[in-house]
Coordinates of N, CA and C in Angstrom, one line a residue:
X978 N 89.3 211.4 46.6 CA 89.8 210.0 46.5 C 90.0 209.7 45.0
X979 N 90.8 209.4 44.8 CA 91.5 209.1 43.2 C 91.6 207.4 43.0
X980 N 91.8 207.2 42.0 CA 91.8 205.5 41.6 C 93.3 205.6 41.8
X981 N 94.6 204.1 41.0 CA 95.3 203.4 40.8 C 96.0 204.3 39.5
X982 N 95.3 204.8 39.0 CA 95.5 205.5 37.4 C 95.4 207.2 37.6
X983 N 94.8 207.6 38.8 CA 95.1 209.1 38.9 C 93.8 210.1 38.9
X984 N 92.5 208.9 38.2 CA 91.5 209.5 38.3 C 90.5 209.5 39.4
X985 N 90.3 211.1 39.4 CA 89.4 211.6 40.2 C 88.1 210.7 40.9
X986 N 87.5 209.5 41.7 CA 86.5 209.1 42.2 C 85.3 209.8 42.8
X987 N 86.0 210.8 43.7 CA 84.7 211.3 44.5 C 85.9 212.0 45.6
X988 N 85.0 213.4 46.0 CA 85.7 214.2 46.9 C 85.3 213.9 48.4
X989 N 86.3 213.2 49.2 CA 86.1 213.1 50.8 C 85.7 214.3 51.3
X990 N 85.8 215.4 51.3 CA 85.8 216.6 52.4 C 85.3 218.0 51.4
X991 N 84.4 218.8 52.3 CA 84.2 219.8 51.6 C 83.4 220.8 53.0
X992 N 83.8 222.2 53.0 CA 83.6 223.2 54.0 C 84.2 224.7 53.9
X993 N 84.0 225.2 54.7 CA 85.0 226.3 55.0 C 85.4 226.3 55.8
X994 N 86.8 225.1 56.2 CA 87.8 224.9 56.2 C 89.1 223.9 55.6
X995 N 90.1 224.1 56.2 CA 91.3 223.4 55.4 C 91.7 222.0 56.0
X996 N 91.9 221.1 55.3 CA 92.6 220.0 55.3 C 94.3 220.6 55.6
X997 N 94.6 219.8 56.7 CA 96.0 220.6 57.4 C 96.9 219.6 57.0
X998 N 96.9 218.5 57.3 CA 97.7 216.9 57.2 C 97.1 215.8 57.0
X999 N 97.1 214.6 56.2 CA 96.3 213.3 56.6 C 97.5 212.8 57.2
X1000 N 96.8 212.2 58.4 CA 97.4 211.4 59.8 C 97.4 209.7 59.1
X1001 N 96.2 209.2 58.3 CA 96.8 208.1 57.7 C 95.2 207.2 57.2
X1002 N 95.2 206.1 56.4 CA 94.4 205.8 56.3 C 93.8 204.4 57.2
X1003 N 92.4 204.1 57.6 CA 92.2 203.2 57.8 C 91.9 202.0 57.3
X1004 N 92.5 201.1 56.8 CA 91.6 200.7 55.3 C 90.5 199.2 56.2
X1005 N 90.9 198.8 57.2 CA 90.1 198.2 57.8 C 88.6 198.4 57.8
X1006 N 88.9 200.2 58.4 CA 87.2 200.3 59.0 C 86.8 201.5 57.7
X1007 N 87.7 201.4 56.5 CA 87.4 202.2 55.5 C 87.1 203.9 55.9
X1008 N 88.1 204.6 56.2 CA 88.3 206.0 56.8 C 89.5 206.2 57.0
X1009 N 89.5 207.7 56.8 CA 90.9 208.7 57.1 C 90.8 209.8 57.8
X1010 N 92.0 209.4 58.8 CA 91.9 210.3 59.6 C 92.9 211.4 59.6
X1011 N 92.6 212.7 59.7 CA 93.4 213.9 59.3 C 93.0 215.6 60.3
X1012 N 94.3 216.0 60.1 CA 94.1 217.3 60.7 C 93.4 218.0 59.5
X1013 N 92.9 219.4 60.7 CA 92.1 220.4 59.7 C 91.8 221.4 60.7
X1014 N 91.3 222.6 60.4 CA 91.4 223.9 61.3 C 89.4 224.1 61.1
X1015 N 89.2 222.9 61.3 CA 87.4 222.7 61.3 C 86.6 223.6 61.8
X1016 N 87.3 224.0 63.3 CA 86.1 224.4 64.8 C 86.8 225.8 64.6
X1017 N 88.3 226.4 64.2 CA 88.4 227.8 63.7 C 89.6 227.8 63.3
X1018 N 89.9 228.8 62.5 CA 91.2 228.8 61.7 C 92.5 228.7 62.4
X1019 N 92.1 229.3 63.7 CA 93.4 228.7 64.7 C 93.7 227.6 65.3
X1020 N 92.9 226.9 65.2 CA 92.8 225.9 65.7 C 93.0 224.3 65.0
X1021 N 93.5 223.5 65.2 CA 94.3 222.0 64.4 C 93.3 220.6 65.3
X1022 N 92.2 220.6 64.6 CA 91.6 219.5 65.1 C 91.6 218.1 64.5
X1023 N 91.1 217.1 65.1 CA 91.6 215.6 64.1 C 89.8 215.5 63.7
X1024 N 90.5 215.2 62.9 CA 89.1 214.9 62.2 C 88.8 212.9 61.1
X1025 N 87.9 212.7 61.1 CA 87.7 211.2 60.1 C 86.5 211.7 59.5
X1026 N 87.0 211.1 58.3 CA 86.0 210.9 57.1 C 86.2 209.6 56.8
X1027 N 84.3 209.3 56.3 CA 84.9 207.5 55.6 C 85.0 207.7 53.7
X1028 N 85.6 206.5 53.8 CA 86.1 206.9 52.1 C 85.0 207.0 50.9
X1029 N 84.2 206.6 51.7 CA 82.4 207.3 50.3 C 82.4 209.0 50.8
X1030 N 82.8 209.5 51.9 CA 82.6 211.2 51.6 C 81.6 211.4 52.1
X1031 N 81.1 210.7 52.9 CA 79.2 210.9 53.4 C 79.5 211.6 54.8
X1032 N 80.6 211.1 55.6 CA 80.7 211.4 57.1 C 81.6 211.8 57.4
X1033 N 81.6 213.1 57.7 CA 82.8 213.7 58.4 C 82.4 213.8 59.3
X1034 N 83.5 213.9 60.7 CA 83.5 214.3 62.1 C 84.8 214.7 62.8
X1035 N 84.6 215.6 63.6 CA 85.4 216.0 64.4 C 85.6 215.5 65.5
X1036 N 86.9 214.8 65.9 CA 87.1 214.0 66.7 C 87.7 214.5 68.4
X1037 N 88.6 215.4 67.9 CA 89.1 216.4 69.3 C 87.4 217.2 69.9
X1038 N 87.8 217.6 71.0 CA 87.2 218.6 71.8 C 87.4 220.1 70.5
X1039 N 86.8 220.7 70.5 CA 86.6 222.3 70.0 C 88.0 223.1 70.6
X1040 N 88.6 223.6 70.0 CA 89.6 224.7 70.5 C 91.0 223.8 71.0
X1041 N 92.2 224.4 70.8 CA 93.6 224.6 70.8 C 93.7 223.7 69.7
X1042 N 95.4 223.5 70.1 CA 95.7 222.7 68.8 C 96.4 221.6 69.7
X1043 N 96.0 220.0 68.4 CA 96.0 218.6 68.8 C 96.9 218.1 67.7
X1044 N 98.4 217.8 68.3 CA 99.4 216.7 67.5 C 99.1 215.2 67.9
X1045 N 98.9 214.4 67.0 CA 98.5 213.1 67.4 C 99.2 211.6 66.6
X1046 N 99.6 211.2 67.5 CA 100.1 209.9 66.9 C 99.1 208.9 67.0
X1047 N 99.0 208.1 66.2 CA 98.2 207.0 65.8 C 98.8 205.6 66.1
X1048 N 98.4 204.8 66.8 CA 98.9 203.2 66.9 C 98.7 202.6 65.5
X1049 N 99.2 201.6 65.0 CA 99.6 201.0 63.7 C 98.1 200.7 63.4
X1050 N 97.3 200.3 64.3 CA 95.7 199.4 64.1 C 94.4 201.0 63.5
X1051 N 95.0 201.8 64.2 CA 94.1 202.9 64.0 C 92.8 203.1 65.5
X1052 N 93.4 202.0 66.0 CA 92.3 202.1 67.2 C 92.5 202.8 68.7
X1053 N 94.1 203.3 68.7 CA 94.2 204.6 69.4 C 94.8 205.6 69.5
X1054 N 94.9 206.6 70.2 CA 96.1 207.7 69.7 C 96.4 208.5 70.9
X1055 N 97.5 208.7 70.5 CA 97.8 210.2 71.6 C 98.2 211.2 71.2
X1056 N 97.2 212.1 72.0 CA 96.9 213.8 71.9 C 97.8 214.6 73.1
X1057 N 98.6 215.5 72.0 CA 99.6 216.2 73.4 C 98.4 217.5 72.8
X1058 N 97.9 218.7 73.8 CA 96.8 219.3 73.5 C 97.6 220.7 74.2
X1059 N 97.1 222.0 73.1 CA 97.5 223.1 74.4 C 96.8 224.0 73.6
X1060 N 96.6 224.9 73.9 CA 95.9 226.2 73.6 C 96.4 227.4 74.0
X1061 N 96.0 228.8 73.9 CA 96.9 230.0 74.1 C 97.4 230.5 75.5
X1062 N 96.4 229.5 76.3 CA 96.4 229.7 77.7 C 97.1 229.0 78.6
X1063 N 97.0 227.5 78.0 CA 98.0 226.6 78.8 C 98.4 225.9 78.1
X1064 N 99.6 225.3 78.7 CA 100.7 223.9 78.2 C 100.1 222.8 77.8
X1065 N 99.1 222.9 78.5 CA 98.5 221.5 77.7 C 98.6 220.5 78.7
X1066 N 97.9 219.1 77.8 CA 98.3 217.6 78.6 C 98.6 216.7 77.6
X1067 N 98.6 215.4 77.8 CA 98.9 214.4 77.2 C 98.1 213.8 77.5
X1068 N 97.5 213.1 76.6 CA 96.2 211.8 77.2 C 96.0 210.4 76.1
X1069 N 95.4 209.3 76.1 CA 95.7 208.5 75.0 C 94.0 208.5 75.0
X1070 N 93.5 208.4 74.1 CA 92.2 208.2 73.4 C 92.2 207.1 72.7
X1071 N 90.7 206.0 72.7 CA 90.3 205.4 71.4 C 90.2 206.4 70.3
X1072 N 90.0 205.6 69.1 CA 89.8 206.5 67.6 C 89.0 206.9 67.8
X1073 N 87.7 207.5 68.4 CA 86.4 207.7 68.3 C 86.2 208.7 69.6
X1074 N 87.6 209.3 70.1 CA 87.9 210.2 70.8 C 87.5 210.5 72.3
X1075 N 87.3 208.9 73.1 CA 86.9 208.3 74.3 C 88.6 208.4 75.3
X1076 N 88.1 209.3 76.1 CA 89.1 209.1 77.0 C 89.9 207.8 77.9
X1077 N 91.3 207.5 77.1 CA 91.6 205.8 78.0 C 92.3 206.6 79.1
X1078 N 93.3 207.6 79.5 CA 93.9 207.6 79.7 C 94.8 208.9 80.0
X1079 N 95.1 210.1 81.2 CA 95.7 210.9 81.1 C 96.9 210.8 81.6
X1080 N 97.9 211.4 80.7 CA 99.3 210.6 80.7 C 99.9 212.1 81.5
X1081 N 99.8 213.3 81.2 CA 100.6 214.4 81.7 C 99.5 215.6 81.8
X1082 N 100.0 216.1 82.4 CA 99.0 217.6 83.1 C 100.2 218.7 82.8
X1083 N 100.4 219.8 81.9 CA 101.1 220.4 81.8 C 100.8 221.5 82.9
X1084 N 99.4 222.1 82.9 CA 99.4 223.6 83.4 C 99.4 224.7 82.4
X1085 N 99.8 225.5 83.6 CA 100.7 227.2 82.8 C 102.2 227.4 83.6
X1086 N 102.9 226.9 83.5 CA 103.8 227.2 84.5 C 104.4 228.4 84.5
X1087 N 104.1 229.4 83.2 CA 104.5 230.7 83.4 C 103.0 231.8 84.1
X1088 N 102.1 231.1 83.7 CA 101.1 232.2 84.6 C 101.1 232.0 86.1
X1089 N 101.6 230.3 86.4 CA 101.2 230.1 87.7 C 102.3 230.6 88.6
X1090 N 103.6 231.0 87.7 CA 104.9 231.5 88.7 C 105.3 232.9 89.1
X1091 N 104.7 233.3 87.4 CA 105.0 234.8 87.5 C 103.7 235.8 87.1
X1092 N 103.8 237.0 87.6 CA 103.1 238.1 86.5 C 102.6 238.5 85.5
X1093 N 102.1 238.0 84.4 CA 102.3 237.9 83.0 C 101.0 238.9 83.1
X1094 N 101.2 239.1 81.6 CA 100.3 240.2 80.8 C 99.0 239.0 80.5
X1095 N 98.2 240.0 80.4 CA 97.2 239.0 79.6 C 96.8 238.9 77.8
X1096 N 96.7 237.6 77.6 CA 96.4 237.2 75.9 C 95.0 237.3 76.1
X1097 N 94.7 238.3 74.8 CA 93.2 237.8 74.3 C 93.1 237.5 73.1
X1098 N 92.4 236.6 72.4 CA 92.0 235.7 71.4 C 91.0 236.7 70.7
X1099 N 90.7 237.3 69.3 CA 89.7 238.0 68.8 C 89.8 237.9 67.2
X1100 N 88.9 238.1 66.5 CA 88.7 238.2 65.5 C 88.5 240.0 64.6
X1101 N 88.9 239.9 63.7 CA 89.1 241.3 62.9 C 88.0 241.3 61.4
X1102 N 86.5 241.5 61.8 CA 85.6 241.6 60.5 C 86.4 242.0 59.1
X1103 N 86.7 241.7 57.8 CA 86.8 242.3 56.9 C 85.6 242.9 55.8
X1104 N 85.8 243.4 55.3 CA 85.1 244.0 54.1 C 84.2 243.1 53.4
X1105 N 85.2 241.5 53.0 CA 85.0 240.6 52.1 C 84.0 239.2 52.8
X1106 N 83.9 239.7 54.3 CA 82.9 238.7 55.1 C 83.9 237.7 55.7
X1107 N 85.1 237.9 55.7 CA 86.2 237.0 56.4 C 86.7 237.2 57.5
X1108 N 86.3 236.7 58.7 CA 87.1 237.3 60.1 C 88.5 236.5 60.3
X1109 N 89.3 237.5 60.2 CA 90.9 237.7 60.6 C 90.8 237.2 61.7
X1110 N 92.0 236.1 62.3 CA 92.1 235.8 63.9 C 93.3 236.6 63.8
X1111 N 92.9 237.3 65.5 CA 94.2 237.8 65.6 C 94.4 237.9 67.0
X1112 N 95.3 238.0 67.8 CA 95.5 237.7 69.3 C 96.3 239.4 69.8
X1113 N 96.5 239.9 71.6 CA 97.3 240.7 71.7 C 97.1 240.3 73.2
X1114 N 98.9 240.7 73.3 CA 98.9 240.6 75.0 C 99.3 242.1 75.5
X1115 N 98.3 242.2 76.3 CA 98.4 243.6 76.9 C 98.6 243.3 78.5
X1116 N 99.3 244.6 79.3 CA 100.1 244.1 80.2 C 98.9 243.8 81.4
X1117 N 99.1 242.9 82.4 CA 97.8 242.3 83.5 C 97.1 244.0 84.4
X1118 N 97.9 245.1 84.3 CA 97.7 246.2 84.8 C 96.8 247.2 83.7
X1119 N 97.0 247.0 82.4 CA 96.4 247.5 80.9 C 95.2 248.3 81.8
X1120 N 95.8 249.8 81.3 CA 94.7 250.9 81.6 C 93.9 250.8 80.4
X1121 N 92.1 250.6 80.2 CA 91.7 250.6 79.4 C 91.0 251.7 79.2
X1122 N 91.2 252.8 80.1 CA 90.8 254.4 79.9 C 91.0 254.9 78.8
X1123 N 92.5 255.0 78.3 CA 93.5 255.4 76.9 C 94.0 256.5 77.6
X1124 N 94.2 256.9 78.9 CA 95.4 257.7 79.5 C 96.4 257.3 78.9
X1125 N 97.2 255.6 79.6 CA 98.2 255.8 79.3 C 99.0 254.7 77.6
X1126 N 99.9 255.8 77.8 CA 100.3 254.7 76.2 C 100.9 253.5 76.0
X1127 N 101.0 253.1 75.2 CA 101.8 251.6 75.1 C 102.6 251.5 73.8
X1128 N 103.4 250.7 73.7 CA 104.2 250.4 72.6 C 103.2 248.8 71.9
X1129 N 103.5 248.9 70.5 CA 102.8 248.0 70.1 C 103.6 247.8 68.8
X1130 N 103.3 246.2 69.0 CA 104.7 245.6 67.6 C 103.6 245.0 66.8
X1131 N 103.6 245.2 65.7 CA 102.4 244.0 64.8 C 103.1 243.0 63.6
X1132 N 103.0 242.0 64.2 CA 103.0 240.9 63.0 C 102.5 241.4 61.9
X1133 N 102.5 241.0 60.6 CA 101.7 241.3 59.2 C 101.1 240.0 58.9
X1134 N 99.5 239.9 58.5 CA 99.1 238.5 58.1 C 100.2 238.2 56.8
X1135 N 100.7 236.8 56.8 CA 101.7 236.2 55.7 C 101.1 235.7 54.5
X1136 N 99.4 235.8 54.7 CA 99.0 234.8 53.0 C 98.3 233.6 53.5
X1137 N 97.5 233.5 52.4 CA 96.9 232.1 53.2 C 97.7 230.8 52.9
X1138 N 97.5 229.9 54.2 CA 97.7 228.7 54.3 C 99.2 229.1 55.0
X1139 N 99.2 230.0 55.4 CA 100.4 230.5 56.3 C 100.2 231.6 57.7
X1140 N 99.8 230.7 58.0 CA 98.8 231.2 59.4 C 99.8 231.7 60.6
X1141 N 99.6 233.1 61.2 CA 100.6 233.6 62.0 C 99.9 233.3 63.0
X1142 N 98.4 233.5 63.7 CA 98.2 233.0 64.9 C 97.2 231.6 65.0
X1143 N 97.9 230.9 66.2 CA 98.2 229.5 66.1 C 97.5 228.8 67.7
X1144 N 95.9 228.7 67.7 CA 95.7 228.8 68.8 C 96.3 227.5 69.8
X1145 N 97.9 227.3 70.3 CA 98.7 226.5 70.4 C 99.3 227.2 71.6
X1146 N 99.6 227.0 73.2 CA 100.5 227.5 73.8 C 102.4 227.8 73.7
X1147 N 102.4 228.9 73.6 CA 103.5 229.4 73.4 C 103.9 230.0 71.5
X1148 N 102.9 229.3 71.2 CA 102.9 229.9 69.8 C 102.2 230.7 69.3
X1149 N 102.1 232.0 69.7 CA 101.1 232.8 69.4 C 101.8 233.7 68.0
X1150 N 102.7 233.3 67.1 CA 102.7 233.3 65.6 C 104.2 233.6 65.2

């Protein structure tokens, strides 16, 4: 938080994780509310802090990723929600992440129609104590003997703060 003049006050947030977007401030109930990849690096959760830096909280449920519009007052929002498995829903929430309201039920409408391979969600230890998220879809039949072969395409991680997997349906990077 910075003054009028530029100077530094006091820092709202601190962890090991990132501050993704501020969604906006409250200045009513003195808080801001913002995305951040809190619960895991793939993941975009809403988060509030109040403007002394004492209280942060995570406001979404744990896991996928949450775009959220905010009503003018700050007192509610809607969450379109999806993860790597399904489409998601739409629901409207108080600010304090109390269910008012489910607006849409997406599903899977590709698992539920067709065949698909299956995604797994996994992490990659490094050297430096940092686990790499990384995901692979192997086909729903995947011999895990190592008979037979497979073709395999790999993304390359891009650098930080340029995140290739996105725990988000249909976005897997």
């Amino acid at each position: 938080l910075h003054d009028m003049e530029g100077k530094l006050r006091h820092r709202l947030t601190s962890g090991n994780w990132e501050v993704l977007e501020i969604l906006g401030v409250d200045e009513a109930n003195k808080r801001v509310f913002f995305m951040a990849n809190h619960s895991d690096s793939a993941n975009r959760d809403l988060m509030v802090v109040d403007l002394k830096g004492k209280k942060t909280t995570q406001v979404t449920a744990s896991g996928g990723s949450h775009r959220i519009s905010f009503s003018p007052d700050f007192a509610h929002y809607v969450d379109e929600f999806s993860d790597f498995w399904q489409a998601g829903n739409v629901a409207v929430y108080k600010a304090d992440g109390t269910l008012l309201r489910e607006i849409e039920q997406r599903g899977n409408p590709v698992v539920d129609e067709y065949k698909t391979g299956k995604l797994e969600y996994f992490r990659i230890p490094t050297e430096d104590g940092y686990d790499l998220p990384a995901w692979w879809l192997v086909p729903s039949d995947f011999d895990t003997s190592g008979a037979t072969k497979y073709a395999v395409i790999f993304r390359i991680y891009s650098g930080p703060n340029a995140p290739t997997v996105v725990n988000s349906f249909g976005r897997f990077g």
